[in-house]
Coordinates of N, CA and C in Angstrom, one line a residue:
M1 N 11.7 0.2 -25.0 CA 11.8 -0.4 -23.5 C 11.6 -1.3 -23.1
A2 N 12.7 -1.6 -21.9 CA 12.8 -2.8 -20.9 C 12.0 -2.5 -19.4
T3 N 11.8 -3.2 -18.9 CA 11.2 -3.3 -17.6 C 12.0 -3.8 -16.8
V4 N 12.3 -3.2 -15.7 CA 13.0 -3.8 -14.0 C 11.9 -3.3 -13.2
T5 N 12.2 -3.9 -12.0 CA 11.2 -3.4 -11.0 C 12.6 -3.1 -10.2
L6 N 12.1 -1.5 -8.9 CA 12.5 -1.4 -7.8 C 11.5 -1.6 -6.5
K7 N 12.1 -2.2 -5.4 CA 11.2 -2.9 -4.6 C 10.0 -3.7 -5.2
G8 N 10.1 -4.6 -6.1 CA 8.8 -4.9 -6.6 C 8.1 -4.1 -7.6
N9 N 8.3 -3.0 -7.8 CA 7.4 -2.0 -8.6 C 8.0 -1.9 -10.0
E10 N 7.1 -1.9 -11.3 CA 7.8 -2.0 -12.4 C 8.4 -0.2 -12.7
I11 N 9.5 -0.4 -13.5 CA 10.3 0.9 -13.5 C 10.4 0.2 -15.1
H12 N 10.8 1.4 -15.6 CA 11.0 1.3 -17.4 C 12.2 2.2 -17.4
T13 N 13.3 1.5 -18.8 CA 14.2 2.6 -19.0 C 14.0 2.6 -20.7
V14 N 14.7 3.5 -21.0 CA 14.5 3.9 -22.6 C 14.5 2.9 -23.7
G15 N 15.3 1.6 -23.2 CA 15.1 0.3 -24.1 C 16.0 -0.8 -23.8
N16 N 17.0 -1.5 -24.5 CA 17.5 -2.9 -24.2 C 19.4 -2.2 -24.1
L17 N 20.0 -2.9 -23.4 CA 21.2 -2.9 -23.4 C 22.0 -3.1 -24.8
P18 N 22.9 -3.1 -25.4 CA 23.6 -3.1 -26.8 C 23.7 -4.7 -26.7
A19 N 23.2 -5.6 -28.0 CA 23.6 -6.8 -27.7 C 24.6 -7.6 -28.2
N20 N 24.6 -8.9 -27.6 CA 25.9 -9.8 -27.2 C 26.5 -9.5 -28.7
G21 N 27.7 -9.1 -29.3 CA 28.2 -9.3 -30.5 C 28.4 -8.1 -31.3
S22 N 27.5 -6.8 -30.7 CA 27.4 -5.7 -31.5 C 28.3 -5.0 -31.2
A23 N 28.9 -3.7 -31.7 CA 29.8 -2.8 -31.3 C 29.5 -2.2 -30.1
A24 N 30.7 -1.8 -29.2 CA 30.6 -1.3 -27.6 C 30.0 0.2 -28.7
P25 N 28.5 1.0 -28.1 CA 28.9 2.3 -28.5 C 29.7 2.9 -28.1
D26 N 30.0 4.7 -29.1 CA 31.1 5.3 -28.1 C 30.3 6.3 -27.1
F27 N 31.0 6.2 -26.1 CA 30.2 7.5 -25.1 C 31.5 8.8 -24.6
K28 N 30.7 9.7 -24.3 CA 31.8 10.8 -23.7 C 31.1 10.8 -21.8
L29 N 31.8 10.4 -21.0 CA 31.9 10.8 -19.8 C 33.0 11.3 -19.1
T30 N 32.6 12.0 -17.8 CA 33.7 12.9 -17.2 C 34.1 12.0 -15.9
L31 N 35.6 12.2 -16.0 CA 35.9 11.9 -15.3 C 36.2 12.3 -13.5
T32 N 36.8 12.0 -12.7 CA 36.6 12.8 -11.4 C 37.4 13.7 -11.4
D33 N 38.2 14.2 -12.2 CA 39.1 15.4 -12.5 C 38.4 16.6 -13.2
L34 N 37.0 16.3 -13.5 CA 36.5 16.7 -14.4 C 37.2 16.6 -16.1
S35 N 37.5 16.1 -16.3 CA 37.9 15.9 -17.5 C 37.4 14.9 -18.9
A36 N 37.1 14.8 -20.0 CA 36.4 14.0 -21.1 C 37.0 12.3 -20.9
R37 N 36.1 11.6 -20.6 CA 36.9 10.5 -21.4 C 35.6 9.5 -22.0
S38 N 36.4 8.9 -23.4 CA 35.5 8.3 -24.5 C 35.7 6.7 -24.6
L39 N 35.0 6.0 -24.9 CA 35.2 4.6 -25.0 C 36.6 4.3 -26.0
S40 N 36.7 5.1 -27.3 CA 38.1 5.1 -27.9 C 39.5 5.3 -27.1
E41 N 38.9 6.1 -26.1 CA 40.3 6.2 -25.2 C 40.9 5.1 -24.3
Y42 N 39.9 3.5 -24.2 CA 40.0 2.4 -24.0 C 40.7 1.4 -25.1
E43 N 41.1 1.7 -25.8 CA 41.2 0.9 -27.1 C 42.2 -0.6 -26.8
G44 N 42.1 -2.0 -27.1 CA 42.8 -3.5 -26.9 C 42.8 -2.9 -25.6
R45 N 41.6 -2.6 -24.7 CA 41.6 -3.0 -23.2 C 40.5 -3.5 -23.2
K46 N 40.4 -4.5 -22.1 CA 39.0 -5.8 -21.9 C 38.2 -4.7 -21.1
L47 N 37.2 -3.9 -20.7 CA 36.3 -3.6 -20.1 C 35.2 -3.8 -19.4
V48 N 34.8 -3.2 -18.1 CA 33.8 -4.2 -17.5 C 32.9 -2.4 -17.0
L49 N 31.7 -2.1 -17.7 CA 31.0 -1.1 -17.4 C 30.0 -1.1 -16.5
N50 N 30.3 -1.4 -15.1 CA 29.5 -1.4 -14.1 C 28.4 0.1 -14.0
I51 N 27.3 0.0 -14.8 CA 26.4 1.1 -14.8 C 25.2 0.9 -13.6
F52 N 25.0 2.2 -12.8 CA 24.7 1.8 -11.6 C 24.1 3.1 -10.6
P53 N 22.5 3.8 -11.0 CA 21.5 5.1 -10.0 C 22.2 5.4 -9.5
S54 N 23.3 5.5 -8.3 CA 23.5 6.6 -7.4 C 25.1 5.7 -6.5
I55 N 25.9 6.3 -6.5 CA 27.0 5.7 -5.6 C 26.5 5.9 -4.0
D56 N 25.6 6.8 -3.7 CA 25.3 7.4 -2.2 C 24.1 5.9 -1.8
T57 N 23.9 4.8 -2.6 CA 23.4 3.9 -1.8 C 24.1 2.6 -2.2
G58 N 23.8 1.8 -0.8 CA 24.2 0.8 -0.5 C 24.2 -0.6 -1.5
T59 N 23.6 -0.6 -2.5 CA 23.9 -1.5 -3.2 C 24.3 -1.1 -4.3
C60 N 25.1 0.3 -5.0 CA 25.3 1.0 -6.1 C 26.8 0.8 -5.0
A61 N 26.8 1.0 -3.5 CA 28.3 1.4 -3.0 C 28.8 -0.4 -3.1
A62 N 27.8 -1.4 -2.8 CA 28.6 -2.6 -2.7 C 29.1 -3.0 -4.0
S63 N 28.6 -3.0 -5.5 CA 28.9 -3.0 -6.8 C 30.0 -2.2 -7.1
V64 N 30.5 -1.2 -6.4 CA 31.8 -0.5 -7.2 C 33.1 -1.7 -5.8
R65 N 32.7 -1.5 -4.7 CA 33.3 -2.1 -3.7 C 33.8 -3.6 -4.3
Q66 N 33.0 -4.6 -4.7 CA 33.2 -5.8 -5.4 C 34.0 -5.7 -6.7
F67 N 33.4 -4.6 -7.7 CA 34.6 -4.7 -8.8 C 35.9 -4.4 -8.8
N68 N 36.4 -3.1 -7.2 CA 37.3 -3.1 -7.5 C 38.1 -4.1 -6.9
K69 N 37.6 -5.1 -5.9 CA 38.2 -6.0 -5.1 C 39.1 -7.1 -6.5
E70 N 37.5 -7.3 -7.2 CA 38.0 -8.2 -8.4 C 39.5 -7.5 -9.6
A71 N 38.9 -5.9 -10.0 CA 39.3 -5.4 -10.6 C 41.2 -5.8 -10.7
A72 N 41.3 -5.9 -9.2 CA 43.1 -5.7 -8.9 C 43.3 -6.9 -10.0
E73 N 42.6 -7.7 -9.5 CA 43.3 -9.6 -10.3 C 43.0 -9.6 -11.7
L74 N 42.6 -8.9 -12.4 CA 42.1 -9.1 -14.2 C 43.5 -8.4 -15.1
E75 N 44.1 -9.0 -15.6 CA 45.2 -8.4 -16.4 C 44.4 -7.5 -17.8
N76 N 44.9 -6.7 -18.7 CA 44.3 -6.1 -19.8 C 42.7 -5.7 -19.4
T77 N 42.6 -4.7 -18.3 CA 41.4 -5.1 -17.9 C 40.7 -3.4 -17.3
I78 N 40.0 -2.9 -17.0 CA 39.6 -1.4 -16.9 C 38.0 -1.8 -16.7
V79 N 37.9 -1.1 -15.1 CA 36.6 -1.1 -14.7 C 36.4 0.0 -14.3
L80 N 34.8 0.4 -15.5 CA 34.4 1.9 -15.4 C 33.7 2.1 -14.7
C81 N 33.5 2.2 -13.8 CA 31.5 2.7 -12.8 C 31.4 4.1 -13.7
I82 N 29.9 3.8 -14.0 CA 29.3 4.8 -14.7 C 27.9 4.9 -13.6
S83 N 27.5 6.3 -13.6 CA 26.3 6.5 -13.0 C 26.3 8.5 -13.4
K84 N 25.2 8.6 -12.8 CA 24.9 10.6 -12.6 C 25.6 10.9 -11.7
D85 N 26.2 10.6 -10.9 CA 26.2 10.9 -9.6 C 27.6 12.1 -10.1
L86 N 27.7 13.3 -9.2 CA 28.7 14.5 -9.2 C 30.1 13.6 -9.2
P87 N 31.2 13.8 -9.6 CA 32.4 13.9 -9.7 C 32.6 14.1 -8.4
F88 N 32.4 15.0 -8.0 CA 33.2 15.1 -6.0 C 32.0 14.0 -5.1
A89 N 31.1 13.8 -5.8 CA 30.6 12.9 -5.3 C 31.4 11.6 -5.1
Q90 N 31.9 10.9 -6.6 CA 32.5 9.9 -6.4 C 33.9 10.2 -6.1
T91 N 34.4 11.1 -6.3 CA 35.7 11.1 -5.0 C 35.3 10.8 -3.5
R92 N 34.2 11.7 -3.6 CA 34.6 11.3 -1.6 C 33.9 10.3 -1.3
F93 N 33.5 9.2 -2.3 CA 33.4 7.7 -1.7 C 34.5 7.1 -2.3
C94 N 35.3 6.8 -3.3 CA 36.6 6.7 -3.4 C 37.6 6.6 -2.4
G95 N 37.6 8.1 -1.5 CA 38.6 8.4 -0.7 C 38.3 7.7 0.5
A96 N 36.8 7.6 0.7 CA 36.6 7.4 2.2 C 36.9 5.6 2.4
E97 N 36.6 4.9 1.2 CA 36.9 3.3 0.4 C 37.7 3.4 0.3
G98 N 38.9 3.7 0.2 CA 40.3 3.3 -0.7 C 39.9 2.6 -1.8
I99 N 39.1 2.8 -2.5 CA 38.7 2.3 -4.5 C 40.0 2.8 -5.0
E100 N 40.7 1.9 -5.8 CA 41.3 2.8 -6.2 C 41.7 2.1 -7.9
N101 N 40.9 0.9 -7.3 CA 41.2 0.0 -8.9 C 40.1 0.1 -10.3
V102 N 39.4 0.9 -10.0 CA 38.1 1.1 -10.8 C 38.5 2.7 -11.1
V103 N 37.7 2.8 -12.3 CA 37.8 4.5 -12.9 C 36.3 5.0 -12.6
M104 N 36.4 5.6 -12.0 CA 34.9 6.4 -11.7 C 34.6 7.3 -13.0
L105 N 33.1 7.3 -13.3 CA 32.8 7.8 -14.7 C 31.7 8.8 -14.7
S106 N 31.3 9.7 -14.7 CA 30.2 10.2 -14.8 C 29.3 11.0 -16.0
D107 N 27.7 10.7 -16.2 CA 27.1 10.9 -17.0 C 25.8 11.8 -16.7
Y108 N 26.5 12.9 -15.7 CA 25.9 13.6 -15.2 C 26.0 15.6 -15.8
K109 N 26.9 15.9 -17.3 CA 27.0 17.1 -18.3 C 25.9 16.6 -19.3
D110 N 25.5 15.5 -20.3 CA 24.4 15.7 -21.3 C 23.6 14.4 -21.2
G111 N 23.7 13.2 -20.0 CA 23.4 11.8 -20.0 C 23.2 11.0 -21.6
N112 N 24.2 11.5 -22.1 CA 23.7 10.8 -23.6 C 24.2 9.2 -23.3
F113 N 25.3 8.4 -22.4 CA 25.2 7.5 -22.4 C 24.2 6.8 -22.0
G114 N 23.5 7.4 -20.7 CA 22.1 6.3 -20.3 C 21.1 6.8 -21.8
K115 N 21.5 7.5 -22.2 CA 20.1 7.1 -23.8 C 21.3 6.3 -25.0
T116 N 22.0 5.8 -24.9 CA 23.0 5.4 -25.5 C 23.0 4.0 -25.4
Y117 N 23.4 3.8 -24.1 CA 23.3 2.2 -24.1 C 22.0 2.3 -23.4
Q118 N 21.0 2.3 -23.4 CA 19.4 2.5 -23.3 C 19.1 2.1 -22.0
V119 N 19.8 2.1 -21.1 CA 19.9 2.5 -19.5 C 19.3 3.3 -18.5
E120 N 18.8 4.6 -19.3 CA 18.1 6.3 -18.5 C 16.7 5.7 -18.1
F121 N 16.7 5.5 -17.1 CA 15.3 5.1 -16.3 C 14.3 6.6 -16.7
T122 N 13.2 5.9 -17.3 CA 11.7 6.7 -17.9 C 10.7 7.2 -17.1
D123 N 10.4 6.6 -15.9 CA 9.9 6.7 -14.7 C 9.8 6.5 -13.8
G124 N 9.2 5.9 -12.8 CA 9.1 6.1 -11.1 C 10.3 6.7 -10.5
P125 N 10.3 6.9 -9.2 CA 11.1 7.1 -8.3 C 12.9 7.8 -9.3
L126 N 13.6 6.6 -9.8 CA 15.3 6.7 -10.4 C 14.8 7.4 -11.7
Q127 N 13.4 8.3 -12.2 CA 13.4 8.6 -13.7 C 14.7 9.3 -13.4
G128 N 15.4 8.9 -14.9 CA 16.6 9.8 -15.1 C 17.9 9.4 -14.9
L129 N 18.0 8.6 -13.5 CA 19.0 7.8 -13.3 C 19.5 6.7 -14.5
L130 N 20.3 5.6 -13.8 CA 21.0 4.6 -14.6 C 20.3 3.5 -14.2
S131 N 19.9 2.9 -15.0 CA 20.0 1.3 -14.0 C 21.4 0.5 -14.5
R132 N 20.8 -0.5 -13.3 CA 21.7 -1.3 -12.4 C 22.0 -2.5 -13.9
S133 N 22.8 -2.4 -14.4 CA 23.8 -2.8 -15.2 C 25.1 -2.8 -15.5
V134 N 25.7 -4.5 -15.8 CA 26.9 -4.4 -16.4 C 27.0 -4.9 -18.1
V135 N 28.2 -4.4 -18.8 CA 28.3 -4.1 -20.0 C 29.8 -5.1 -19.9
V136 N 30.2 -6.2 -20.5 CA 31.5 -6.2 -20.6 C 31.8 -6.2 -21.9
I137 N 33.3 -5.9 -22.9 CA 33.5 -5.2 -23.6 C 34.7 -6.0 -24.1
N138 N 35.1 -6.6 -25.4 CA 36.5 -7.8 -25.6 C 37.5 -6.2 -26.1
E139 N 38.6 -6.5 -26.3 CA 39.7 -6.1 -26.7 C 39.5 -5.1 -27.9
K140 N 38.3 -5.6 -28.6 CA 38.2 -5.6 -30.0 C 37.2 -4.4 -29.9
G141 N 36.6 -3.9 -29.0 CA 35.0 -3.1 -28.6 C 33.7 -3.5 -28.6
N142 N 33.7 -5.1 -28.6 CA 32.7 -5.8 -29.1 C 31.8 -5.7 -28.1
V143 N 30.5 -6.0 -27.7 CA 30.2 -6.6 -26.1 C 30.3 -8.1 -26.4
V144 N 30.6 -8.7 -25.0 CA 31.0 -10.2 -25.0 C 29.7 -10.3 -23.6
Y145 N 28.6 -10.0 -23.0 CA 28.0 -10.0 -22.2 C 27.2 -8.5 -21.3
S146 N 26.1 -8.9 -21.4 CA 25.2 -7.2 -20.2 C 24.5 -8.6 -19.7
E147 N 24.2 -7.3 -18.8 CA 23.4 -7.9 -17.7 C 22.2 -6.6 -17.1
Q148 N 20.8 -6.4 -17.4 CA 20.4 -5.4 -16.9 C 19.5 -6.3 -16.0
V149 N 19.9 -5.5 -14.0 CA 19.8 -6.8 -13.3 C 17.9 -6.4 -13.3
A150 N 17.4 -7.4 -13.5 CA 16.1 -7.4 -12.8 C 15.1 -6.7 -11.6
E151 N 16.0 -6.7 -10.9 CA 15.1 -6.0 -9.3 C 16.3 -5.1 -8.9
T152 N 16.2 -3.6 -9.2 CA 17.0 -2.1 -8.9 C 18.0 -2.4 -7.4
A153 N 16.9 -3.1 -6.4 CA 17.7 -3.5 -5.5 C 18.8 -4.2 -4.9
E154 N 19.1 -5.4 -6.1 CA 19.6 -6.1 -5.8 C 21.1 -5.8 -6.6
E155 N 22.3 -6.5 -6.6 CA 23.4 -6.8 -6.9 C 23.7 -7.4 -8.1
P156 N 24.4 -7.3 -9.2 CA 24.3 -7.8 -10.4 C 25.4 -9.0 -10.6
N157 N 25.5 -10.1 -11.5 CA 26.1 -11.2 -11.1 C 27.2 -10.9 -12.3
Y158 N 27.9 -11.1 -10.4 CA 29.4 -10.8 -10.8 C 30.1 -12.1 -11.2
K159 N 30.0 -13.2 -11.3 CA 30.5 -14.6 -11.7 C 29.9 -14.7 -12.6
A160 N 29.2 -13.9 -13.2 CA 29.0 -14.5 -14.5 C 29.8 -13.3 -15.9
A161 N 29.7 -11.7 -15.2 CA 30.5 -10.8 -15.8 C 31.8 -11.5 -15.7
L162 N 31.9 -11.7 -14.3 CA 33.8 -12.1 -14.7 C 34.0 -13.4 -15.9
E163 N 33.1 -14.3 -15.6 CA 33.4 -15.4 -16.7 C 33.2 -15.0 -18.1
A164 N 32.5 -13.7 -18.2 CA 32.7 -13.6 -20.0 C 33.7 -12.6 -20.3
L165 N 34.1 -12.0 -19.2 CA 35.1 -11.7 -19.4 C 36.8 -12.7 -19.8
M166 N 36.9 -13.4 -19.3 CA 37.7 -14.5 -19.2 C 37.3 -15.2 -20.5
D167 N 36.5 -15.2 -21.1 CA 36.2 -15.8 -22.0 C 36.4 -14.7 -23.3
A168 N 36.3 -13.8 -23.1 CA 36.4 -12.5 -24.1 C 37.8 -12.4 -24.9

């Protein structure tokens, strides 16, 4: 179990993010068109997994905007924005914000991503949602960087994630 905070109050996730150097666990998530997508479909590409509780909060929206901006300049890299939001909410947000450089994915169907990547909250007001985290995966499918944001109301360390991506 990992411990983070939400506005200073402790909350917990089911475990810890995959370790650097380990093979990234496979997943099956839902695209905004309701089709399924798995990790293997991104084989040979660098990936940034931008994981967050809900697109309808300011900090989560800011992370999607920031990674959308950064992704436009990244070579052989895809940014996957992952939450339990319904694909319809993700589509609405991207349309309203002009978000075009990231892939929105939802873990709403079975919640296996949150359990596999150990980021599902087990208690507190966000119980069942995903903890704000970033995982960078290289072209070989190995984790090269991970961050579970200590204070859920804060943004991830974009600079560290992008530097890890460049070194991958």
